[in-house]
GROMACS .gro file of N, CA and C in nm:
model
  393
    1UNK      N    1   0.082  -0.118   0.000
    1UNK     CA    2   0.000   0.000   0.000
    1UNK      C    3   0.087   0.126   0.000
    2UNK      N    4   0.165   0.130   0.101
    2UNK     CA    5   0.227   0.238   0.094
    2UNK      C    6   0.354   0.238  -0.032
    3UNK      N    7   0.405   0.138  -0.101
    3UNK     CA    8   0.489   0.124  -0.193
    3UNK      C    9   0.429   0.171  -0.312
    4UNK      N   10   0.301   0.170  -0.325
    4UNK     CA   11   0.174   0.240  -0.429
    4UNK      C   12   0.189   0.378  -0.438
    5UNK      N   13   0.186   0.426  -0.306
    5UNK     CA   14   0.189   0.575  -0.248
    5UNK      C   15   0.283   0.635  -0.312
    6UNK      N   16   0.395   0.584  -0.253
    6UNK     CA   17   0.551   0.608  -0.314
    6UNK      C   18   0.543   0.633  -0.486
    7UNK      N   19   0.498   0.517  -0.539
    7UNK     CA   20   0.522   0.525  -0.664
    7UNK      C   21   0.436   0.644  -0.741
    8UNK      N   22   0.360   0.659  -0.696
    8UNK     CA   23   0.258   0.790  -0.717
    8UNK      C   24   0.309   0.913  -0.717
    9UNK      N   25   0.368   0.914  -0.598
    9UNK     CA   26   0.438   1.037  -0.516
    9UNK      C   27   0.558   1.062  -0.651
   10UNK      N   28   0.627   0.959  -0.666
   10UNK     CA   29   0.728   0.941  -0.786
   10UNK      C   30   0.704   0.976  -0.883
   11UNK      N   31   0.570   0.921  -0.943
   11UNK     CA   32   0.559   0.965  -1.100
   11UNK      C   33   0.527   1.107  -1.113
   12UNK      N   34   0.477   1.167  -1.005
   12UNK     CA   35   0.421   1.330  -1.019
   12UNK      C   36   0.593   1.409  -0.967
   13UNK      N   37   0.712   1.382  -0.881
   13UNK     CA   38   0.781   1.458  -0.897
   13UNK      C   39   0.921   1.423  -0.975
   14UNK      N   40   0.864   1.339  -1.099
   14UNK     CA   41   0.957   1.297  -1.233
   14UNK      C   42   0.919   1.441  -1.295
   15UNK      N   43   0.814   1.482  -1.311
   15UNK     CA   44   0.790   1.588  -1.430
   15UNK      C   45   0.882   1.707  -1.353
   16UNK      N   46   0.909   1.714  -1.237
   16UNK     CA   47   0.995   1.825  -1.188
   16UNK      C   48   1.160   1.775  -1.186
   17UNK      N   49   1.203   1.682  -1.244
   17UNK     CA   50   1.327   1.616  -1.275
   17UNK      C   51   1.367   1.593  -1.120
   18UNK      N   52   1.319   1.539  -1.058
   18UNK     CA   53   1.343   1.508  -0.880
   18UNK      C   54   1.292   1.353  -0.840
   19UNK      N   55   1.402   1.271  -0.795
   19UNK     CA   56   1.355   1.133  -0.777
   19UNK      C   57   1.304   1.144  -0.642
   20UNK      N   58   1.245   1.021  -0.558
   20UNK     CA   59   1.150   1.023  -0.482
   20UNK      C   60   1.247   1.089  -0.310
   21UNK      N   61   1.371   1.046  -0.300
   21UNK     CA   62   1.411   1.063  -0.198
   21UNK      C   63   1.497   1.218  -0.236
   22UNK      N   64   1.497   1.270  -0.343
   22UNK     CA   65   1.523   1.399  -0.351
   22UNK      C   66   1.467   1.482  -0.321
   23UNK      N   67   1.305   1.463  -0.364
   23UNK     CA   68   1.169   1.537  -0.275
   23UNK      C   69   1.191   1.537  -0.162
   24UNK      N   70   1.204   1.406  -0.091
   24UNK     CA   71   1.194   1.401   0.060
   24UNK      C   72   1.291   1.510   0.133
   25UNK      N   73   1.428   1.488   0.080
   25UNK     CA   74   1.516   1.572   0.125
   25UNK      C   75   1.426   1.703   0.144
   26UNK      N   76   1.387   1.749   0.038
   26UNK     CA   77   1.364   1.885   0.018
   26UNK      C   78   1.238   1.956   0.080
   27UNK      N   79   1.140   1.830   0.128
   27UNK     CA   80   1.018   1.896   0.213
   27UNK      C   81   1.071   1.852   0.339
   28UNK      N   82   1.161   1.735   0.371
   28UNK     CA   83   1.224   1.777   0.492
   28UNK      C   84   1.289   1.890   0.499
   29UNK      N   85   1.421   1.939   0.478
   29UNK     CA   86   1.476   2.057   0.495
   29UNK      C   87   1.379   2.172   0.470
   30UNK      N   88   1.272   2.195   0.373
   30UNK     CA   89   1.185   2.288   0.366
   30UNK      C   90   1.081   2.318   0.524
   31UNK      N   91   1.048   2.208   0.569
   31UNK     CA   92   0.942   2.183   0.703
   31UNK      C   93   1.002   2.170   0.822
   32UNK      N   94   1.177   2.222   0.810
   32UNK     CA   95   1.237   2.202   0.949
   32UNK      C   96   1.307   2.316   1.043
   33UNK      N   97   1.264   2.381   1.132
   33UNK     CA   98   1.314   2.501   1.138
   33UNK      C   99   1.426   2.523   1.168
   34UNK      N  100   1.469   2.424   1.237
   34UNK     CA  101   1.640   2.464   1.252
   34UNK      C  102   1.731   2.407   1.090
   35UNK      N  103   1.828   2.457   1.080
   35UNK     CA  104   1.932   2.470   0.956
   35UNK      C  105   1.990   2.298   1.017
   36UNK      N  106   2.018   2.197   0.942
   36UNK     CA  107   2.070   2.108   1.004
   36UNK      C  108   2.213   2.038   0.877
   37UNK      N  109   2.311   1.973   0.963
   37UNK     CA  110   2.394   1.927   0.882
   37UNK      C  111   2.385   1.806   0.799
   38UNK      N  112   2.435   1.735   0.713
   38UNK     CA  113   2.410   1.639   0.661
   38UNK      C  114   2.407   1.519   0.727
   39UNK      N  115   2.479   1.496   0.800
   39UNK     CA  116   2.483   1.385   0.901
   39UNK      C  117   2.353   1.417   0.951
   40UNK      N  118   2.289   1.488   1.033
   40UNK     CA  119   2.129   1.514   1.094
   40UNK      C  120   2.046   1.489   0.992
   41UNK      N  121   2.038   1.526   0.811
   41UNK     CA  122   1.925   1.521   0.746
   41UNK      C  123   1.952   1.342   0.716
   42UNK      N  124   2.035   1.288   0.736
   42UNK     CA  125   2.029   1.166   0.679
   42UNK      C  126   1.978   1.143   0.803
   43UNK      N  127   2.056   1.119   0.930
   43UNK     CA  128   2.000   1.051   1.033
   43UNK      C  129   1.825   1.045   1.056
   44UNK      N  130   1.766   1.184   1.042
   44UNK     CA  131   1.637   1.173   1.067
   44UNK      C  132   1.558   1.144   0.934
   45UNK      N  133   1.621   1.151   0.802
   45UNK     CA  134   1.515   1.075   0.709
   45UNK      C  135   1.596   0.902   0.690
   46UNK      N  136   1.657   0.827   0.780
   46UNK     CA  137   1.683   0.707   0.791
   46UNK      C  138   1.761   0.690   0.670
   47UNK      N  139   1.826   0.739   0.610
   47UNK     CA  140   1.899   0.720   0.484
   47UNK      C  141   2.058   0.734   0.520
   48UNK      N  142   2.136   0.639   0.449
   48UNK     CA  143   2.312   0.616   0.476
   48UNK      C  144   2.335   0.770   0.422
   49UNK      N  145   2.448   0.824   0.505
   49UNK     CA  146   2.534   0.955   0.531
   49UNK      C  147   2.574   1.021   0.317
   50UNK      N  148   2.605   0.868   0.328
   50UNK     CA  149   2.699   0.924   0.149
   50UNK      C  150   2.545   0.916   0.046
   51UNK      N  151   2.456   0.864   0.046
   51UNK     CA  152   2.351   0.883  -0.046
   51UNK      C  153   2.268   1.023  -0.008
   52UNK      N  154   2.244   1.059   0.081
   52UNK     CA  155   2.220   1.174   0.114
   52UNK      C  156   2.349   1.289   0.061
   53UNK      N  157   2.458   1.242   0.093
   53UNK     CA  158   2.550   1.357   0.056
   53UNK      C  159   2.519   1.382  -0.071
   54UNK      N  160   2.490   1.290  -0.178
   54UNK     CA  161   2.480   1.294  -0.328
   54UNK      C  162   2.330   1.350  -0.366
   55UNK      N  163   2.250   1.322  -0.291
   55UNK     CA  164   2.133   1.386  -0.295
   55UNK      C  165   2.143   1.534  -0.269
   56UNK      N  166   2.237   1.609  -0.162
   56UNK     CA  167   2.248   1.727  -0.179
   56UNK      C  168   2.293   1.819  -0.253
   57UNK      N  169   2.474   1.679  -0.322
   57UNK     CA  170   2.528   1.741  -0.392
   57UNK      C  171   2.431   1.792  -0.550
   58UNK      N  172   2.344   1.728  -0.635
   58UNK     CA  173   2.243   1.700  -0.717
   58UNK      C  174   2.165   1.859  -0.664
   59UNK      N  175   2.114   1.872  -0.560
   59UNK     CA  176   1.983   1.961  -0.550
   59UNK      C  177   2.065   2.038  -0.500
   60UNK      N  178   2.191   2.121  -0.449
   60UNK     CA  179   2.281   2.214  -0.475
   60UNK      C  180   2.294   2.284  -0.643
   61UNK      N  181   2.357   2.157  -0.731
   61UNK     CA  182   2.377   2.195  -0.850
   61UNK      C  183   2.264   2.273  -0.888
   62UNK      N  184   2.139   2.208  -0.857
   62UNK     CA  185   2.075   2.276  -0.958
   62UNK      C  186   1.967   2.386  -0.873
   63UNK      N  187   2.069   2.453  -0.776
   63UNK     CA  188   2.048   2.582  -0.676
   63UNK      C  189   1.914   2.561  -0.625
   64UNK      N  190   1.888   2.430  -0.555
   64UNK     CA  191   1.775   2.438  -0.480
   64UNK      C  192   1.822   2.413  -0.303
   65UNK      N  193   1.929   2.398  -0.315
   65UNK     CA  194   2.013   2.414  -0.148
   65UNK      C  195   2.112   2.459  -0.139
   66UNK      N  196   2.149   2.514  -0.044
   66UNK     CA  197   2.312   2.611  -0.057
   66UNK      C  198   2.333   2.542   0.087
   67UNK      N  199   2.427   2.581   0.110
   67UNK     CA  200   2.543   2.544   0.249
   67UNK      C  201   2.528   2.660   0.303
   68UNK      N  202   2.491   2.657   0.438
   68UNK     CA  203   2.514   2.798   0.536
   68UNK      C  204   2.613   2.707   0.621
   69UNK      N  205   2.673   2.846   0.703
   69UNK     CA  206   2.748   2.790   0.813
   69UNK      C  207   2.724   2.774   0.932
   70UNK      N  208   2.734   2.696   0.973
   70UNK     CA  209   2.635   2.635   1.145
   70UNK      C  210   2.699   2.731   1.234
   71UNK      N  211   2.585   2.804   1.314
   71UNK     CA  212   2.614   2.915   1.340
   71UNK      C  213   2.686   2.846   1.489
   72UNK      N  214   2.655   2.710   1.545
   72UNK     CA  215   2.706   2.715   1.659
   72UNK      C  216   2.837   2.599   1.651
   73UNK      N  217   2.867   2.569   1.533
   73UNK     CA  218   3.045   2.547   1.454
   73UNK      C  219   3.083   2.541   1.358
   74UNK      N  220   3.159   2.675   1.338
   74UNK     CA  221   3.189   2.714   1.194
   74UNK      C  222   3.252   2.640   1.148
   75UNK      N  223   3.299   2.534   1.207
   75UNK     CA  224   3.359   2.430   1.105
   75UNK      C  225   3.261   2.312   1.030
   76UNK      N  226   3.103   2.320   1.050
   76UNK     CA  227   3.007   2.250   0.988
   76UNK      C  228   2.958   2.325   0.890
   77UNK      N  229   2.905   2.300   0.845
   77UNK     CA  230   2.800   2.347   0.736
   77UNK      C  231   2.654   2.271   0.747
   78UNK      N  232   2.589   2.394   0.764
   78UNK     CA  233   2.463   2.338   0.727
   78UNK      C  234   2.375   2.360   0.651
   79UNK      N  235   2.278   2.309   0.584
   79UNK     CA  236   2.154   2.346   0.463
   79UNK      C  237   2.057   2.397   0.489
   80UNK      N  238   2.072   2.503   0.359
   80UNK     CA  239   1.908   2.557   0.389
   80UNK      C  240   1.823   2.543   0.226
   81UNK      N  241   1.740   2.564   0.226
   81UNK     CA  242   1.677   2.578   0.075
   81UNK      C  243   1.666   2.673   0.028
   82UNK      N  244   1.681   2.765  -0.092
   82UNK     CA  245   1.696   2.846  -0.171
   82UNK      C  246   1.575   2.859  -0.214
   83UNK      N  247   1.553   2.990  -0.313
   83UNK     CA  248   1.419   3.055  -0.313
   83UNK      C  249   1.404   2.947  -0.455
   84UNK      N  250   1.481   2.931  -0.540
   84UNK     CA  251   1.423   2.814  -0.641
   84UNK      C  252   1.383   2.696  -0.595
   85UNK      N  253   1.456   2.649  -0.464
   85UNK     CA  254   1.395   2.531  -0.413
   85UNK      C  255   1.263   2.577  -0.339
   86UNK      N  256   1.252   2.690  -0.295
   86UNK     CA  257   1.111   2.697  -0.254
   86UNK      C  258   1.035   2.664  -0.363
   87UNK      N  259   1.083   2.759  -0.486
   87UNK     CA  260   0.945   2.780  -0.573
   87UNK      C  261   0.886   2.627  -0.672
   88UNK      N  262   1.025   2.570  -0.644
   88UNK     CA  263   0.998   2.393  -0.659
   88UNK      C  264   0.932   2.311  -0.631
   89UNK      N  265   0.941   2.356  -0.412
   89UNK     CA  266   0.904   2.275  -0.366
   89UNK      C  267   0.734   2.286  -0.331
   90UNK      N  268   0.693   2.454  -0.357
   90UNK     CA  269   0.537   2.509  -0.397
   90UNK      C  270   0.455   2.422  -0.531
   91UNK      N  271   0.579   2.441  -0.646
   91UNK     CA  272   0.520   2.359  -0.738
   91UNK      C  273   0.476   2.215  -0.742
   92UNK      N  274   0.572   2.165  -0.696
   92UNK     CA  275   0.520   2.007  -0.658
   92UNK      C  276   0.417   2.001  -0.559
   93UNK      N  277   0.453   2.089  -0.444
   93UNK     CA  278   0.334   2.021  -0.356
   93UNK      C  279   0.204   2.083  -0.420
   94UNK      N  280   0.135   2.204  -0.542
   94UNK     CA  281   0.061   2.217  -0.643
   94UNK      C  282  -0.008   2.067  -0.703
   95UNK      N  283   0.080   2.040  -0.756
   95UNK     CA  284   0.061   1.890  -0.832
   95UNK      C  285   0.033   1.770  -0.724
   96UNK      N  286   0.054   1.778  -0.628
   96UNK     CA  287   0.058   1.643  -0.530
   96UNK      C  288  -0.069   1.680  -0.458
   97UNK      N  289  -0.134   1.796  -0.454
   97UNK     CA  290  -0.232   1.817  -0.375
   97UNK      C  291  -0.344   1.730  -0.410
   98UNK      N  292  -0.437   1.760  -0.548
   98UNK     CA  293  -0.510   1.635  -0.551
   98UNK      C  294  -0.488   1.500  -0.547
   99UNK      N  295  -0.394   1.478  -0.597
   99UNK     CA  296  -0.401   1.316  -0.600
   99UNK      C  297  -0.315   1.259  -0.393
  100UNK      N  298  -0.311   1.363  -0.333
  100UNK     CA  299  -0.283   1.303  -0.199
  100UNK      C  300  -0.472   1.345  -0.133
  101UNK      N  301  -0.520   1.479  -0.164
  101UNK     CA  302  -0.617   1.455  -0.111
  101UNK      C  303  -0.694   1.386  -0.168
  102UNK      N  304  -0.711   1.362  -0.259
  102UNK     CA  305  -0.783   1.184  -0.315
  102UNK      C  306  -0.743   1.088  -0.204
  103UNK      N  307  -0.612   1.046  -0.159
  103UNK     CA  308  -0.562   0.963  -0.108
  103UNK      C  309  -0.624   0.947  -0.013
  104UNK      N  310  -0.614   1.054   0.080
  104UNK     CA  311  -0.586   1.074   0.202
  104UNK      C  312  -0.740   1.156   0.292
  105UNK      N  313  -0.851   1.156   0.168
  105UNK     CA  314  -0.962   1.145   0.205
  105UNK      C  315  -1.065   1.027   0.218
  106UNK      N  316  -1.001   0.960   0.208
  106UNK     CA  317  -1.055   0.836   0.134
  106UNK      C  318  -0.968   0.720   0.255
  107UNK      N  319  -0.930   0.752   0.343
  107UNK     CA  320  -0.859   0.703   0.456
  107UNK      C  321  -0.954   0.755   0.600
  108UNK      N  322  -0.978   0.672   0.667
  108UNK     CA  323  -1.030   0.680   0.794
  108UNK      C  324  -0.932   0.721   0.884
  109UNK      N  325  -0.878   0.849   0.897
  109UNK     CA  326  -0.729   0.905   0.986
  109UNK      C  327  -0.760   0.888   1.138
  110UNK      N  328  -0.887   0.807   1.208
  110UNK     CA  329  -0.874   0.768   1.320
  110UNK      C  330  -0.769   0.661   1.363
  111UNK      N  331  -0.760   0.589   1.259
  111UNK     CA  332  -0.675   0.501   1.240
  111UNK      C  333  -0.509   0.509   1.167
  112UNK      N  334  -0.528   0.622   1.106
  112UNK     CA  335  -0.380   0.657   0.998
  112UNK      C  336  -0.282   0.687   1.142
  113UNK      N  337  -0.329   0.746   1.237
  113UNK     CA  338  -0.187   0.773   1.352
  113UNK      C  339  -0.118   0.629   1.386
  114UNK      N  340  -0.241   0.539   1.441
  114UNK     CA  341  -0.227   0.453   1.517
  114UNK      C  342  -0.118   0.324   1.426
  115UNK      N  343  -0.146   0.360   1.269
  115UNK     CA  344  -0.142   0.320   1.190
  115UNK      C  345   0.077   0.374   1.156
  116UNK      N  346   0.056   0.527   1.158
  116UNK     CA  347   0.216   0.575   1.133
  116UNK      C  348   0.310   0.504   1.233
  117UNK      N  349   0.253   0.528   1.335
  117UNK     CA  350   0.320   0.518   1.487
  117UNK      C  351   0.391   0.335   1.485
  118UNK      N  352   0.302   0.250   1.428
  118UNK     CA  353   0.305   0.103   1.407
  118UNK      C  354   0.428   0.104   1.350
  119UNK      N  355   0.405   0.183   1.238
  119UNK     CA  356   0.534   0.144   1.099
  119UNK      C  357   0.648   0.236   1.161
  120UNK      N  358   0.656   0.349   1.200
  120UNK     CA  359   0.772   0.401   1.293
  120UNK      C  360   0.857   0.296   1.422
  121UNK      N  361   0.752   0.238   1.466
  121UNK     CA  362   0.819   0.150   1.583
  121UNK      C  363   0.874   0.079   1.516
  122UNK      N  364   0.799  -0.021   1.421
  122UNK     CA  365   0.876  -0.190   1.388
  122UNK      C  366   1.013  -0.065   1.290
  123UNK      N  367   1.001  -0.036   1.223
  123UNK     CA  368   1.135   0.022   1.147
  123UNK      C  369   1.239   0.089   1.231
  124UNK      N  370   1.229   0.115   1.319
  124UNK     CA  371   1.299   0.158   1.462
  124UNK      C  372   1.372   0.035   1.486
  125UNK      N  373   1.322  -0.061   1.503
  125UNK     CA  374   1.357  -0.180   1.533
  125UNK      C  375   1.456  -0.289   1.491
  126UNK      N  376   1.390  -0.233   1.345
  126UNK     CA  377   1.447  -0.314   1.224
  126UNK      C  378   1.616  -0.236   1.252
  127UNK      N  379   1.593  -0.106   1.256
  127UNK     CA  380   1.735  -0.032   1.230
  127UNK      C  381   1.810  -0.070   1.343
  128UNK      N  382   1.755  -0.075   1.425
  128UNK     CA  383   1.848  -0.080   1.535
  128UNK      C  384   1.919  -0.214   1.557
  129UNK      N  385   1.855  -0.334   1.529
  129UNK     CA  386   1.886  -0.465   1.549
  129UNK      C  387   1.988  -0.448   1.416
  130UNK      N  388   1.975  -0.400   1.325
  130UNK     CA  389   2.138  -0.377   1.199
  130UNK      C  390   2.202  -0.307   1.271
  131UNK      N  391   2.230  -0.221   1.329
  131UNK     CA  392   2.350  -0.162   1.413
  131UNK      C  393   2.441  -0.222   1.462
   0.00000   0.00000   0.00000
């Protein structure tokens, strides 16, 4: 079900030349208020350190993230999104609006928490027992 989702989610941000975990990057860092380093955006979207690095390096090039400097060690760098990655990340979520509220009306959300929270734990789990 949710691999459906995904693929959905996918085919609508192909027309914006952005694969599925490039989006993610980018409405994460877009929806997060503190500036965070790469090591933090991988850690909290569960993705290995160097595929994320390449995911930034990619959505850098094409000036939708820049590098600020972490204000509390200038020897980090951290990301923020750029006004093209805003106006990107407006456009897609444009296009994703109906076909998620199709989705996601059509879902009984008494149950969608009880439902996230499930798939957050066991994958918690999963990660941790690979450690």
């Amino acid at each position: 079900m949710l691999y459906n989702l995904r693929l959905l989610i996918d085919e609508k941000v192909k027309e914006y030349e952005l694969g599925f975990n490039s989006w993610m990057v980018l409405v994460f860092i877009r929806n997060e208020p503190a500036l965070l380093t790469q090591r933090e955006i991988a850690a909290r979207l569960g993705l290995k350190e160097p595929s994320v690095g390449e995911l930034l390096k990619q959505l850098m090039k094409r000036k939708y993230l820049a590098r600020a400097v972490d204000v509390h060690d200038r020897r980090k760098y951290a990301i923020k999104i750029t006004a093209p990655g805003m106006a990107t990340y407006d456009a897609v979520q444009q296009a994703l609006m109906p076909v998620l509220g199709d989705v996601f009306n059509a879902l009984d959300l008494s149950h969608l928490q009880k439902a996230l929270t499930t798939i957050l734990l066991t994958t918690k789990e999963y990660i941790a027992e690979g450690e």
